[in-house]
XYZ file of C-alpha atoms in Angstrom:
95
model
C -6.042 -17.796 -6.008
C -5.607 -13.860 -6.664
C -5.900 -10.613 -4.363
C -6.686 -7.258 -4.766
C -6.066 -4.968 -1.878
C -7.550 -0.883 -2.068
C -7.980 1.470 0.749
C -11.674 1.294 1.446
C -11.824 5.534 1.513
C -15.887 5.921 1.135
C -16.501 2.883 3.332
C -18.903 1.348 0.605
C -17.127 -2.438 0.556
C -16.589 -1.642 -3.580
C -13.929 -0.451 -5.178
C -14.429 2.571 -6.582
C -11.806 4.421 -9.168
C -10.802 7.107 -7.104
C -9.421 4.240 -4.366
C -6.069 3.640 -3.895
C -4.628 0.041 -4.701
C -3.193 -0.969 -0.774
C 0.448 -1.786 -1.080
C 2.180 -4.132 1.388
C -1.276 -5.784 3.317
C -0.472 -9.021 4.566
C -2.037 -11.901 4.276
C -1.539 -16.239 5.192
C -2.965 -17.997 1.879
C -4.001 -21.655 3.901
C -0.934 -23.048 5.952
C 1.502 -21.111 4.369
C 3.594 -18.233 5.675
C 2.442 -14.723 5.506
C 2.995 -12.700 2.452
C 2.358 -8.771 1.329
C 0.583 -7.206 -1.878
C 2.726 -5.487 -4.603
C 2.610 -2.081 -4.936
C -0.063 -2.497 -7.236
C -2.632 -3.592 -4.303
C -1.960 -7.720 -5.814
C -1.323 -10.751 -4.718
C -0.816 -13.737 -6.695
C -0.751 -16.991 -4.746
C -0.518 -20.711 -6.213
C -2.471 -22.839 -3.991
C -3.391 -26.860 -4.206
C -7.186 -27.754 -5.218
C -9.371 -28.128 -2.377
C -10.733 -25.803 0.973
C -8.263 -22.711 1.314
C -8.670 -20.282 3.785
C -7.348 -16.806 4.284
C -6.093 -14.603 7.191
C -5.127 -11.287 8.285
C -2.117 -11.980 10.461
C -2.611 -8.781 13.043
C 1.108 -8.362 14.534
C 4.392 -9.121 13.149
C 4.625 -13.110 14.932
C 1.623 -13.906 13.319
C 0.027 -15.189 16.406
C -3.150 -13.482 16.279
C -4.694 -13.670 13.033
C -8.504 -12.000 11.372
C -10.017 -14.422 9.162
C -10.641 -12.943 5.864
C -12.119 -15.961 3.667
C -12.869 -19.231 3.170
C -12.481 -20.936 -0.388
C -12.983 -23.862 -2.099
C -10.583 -24.268 -5.022
C -10.776 -26.833 -8.670
C -8.438 -28.299 -10.192
C -7.203 -25.319 -13.038
C -9.442 -22.821 -11.347
C -8.131 -19.486 -10.581
C -10.327 -17.402 -8.189
C -10.041 -13.395 -7.550
C -11.127 -11.764 -4.164
C -11.449 -7.711 -4.045
C -10.180 -7.153 -0.198
C -11.771 -3.766 1.107
C -9.311 -1.922 3.488
C -10.499 0.078 6.053
C -9.194 3.042 8.014
C -8.501 1.273 10.751
C -6.511 -1.933 8.996
C -8.879 -4.371 9.018
C -9.854 -6.358 5.193
C -12.604 -7.581 4.316
C -14.265 -9.265 1.542
C -15.691 -6.402 -0.932
C -18.829 -6.753 -2.748
């Protein structure tokens, strides 16, 4: 799975060329430990085929999480998602 996070500065939920990549966004993919997007807003995570949920940890301990998306990954498939980051820090799946 691959994720591109961006600052949704116009609030429309879609990536626009003037919007900046969001580096350092924490995500937890499946049962893995949280990890962050790189300086270009990308996170690539290898997953086993089957259902996968993605969460945004809301605190340092990971005790509170915001569900971002759920998907089913088939063998050999690569899913790519755009994630819109709002000014309040909340992530949503981009259109």
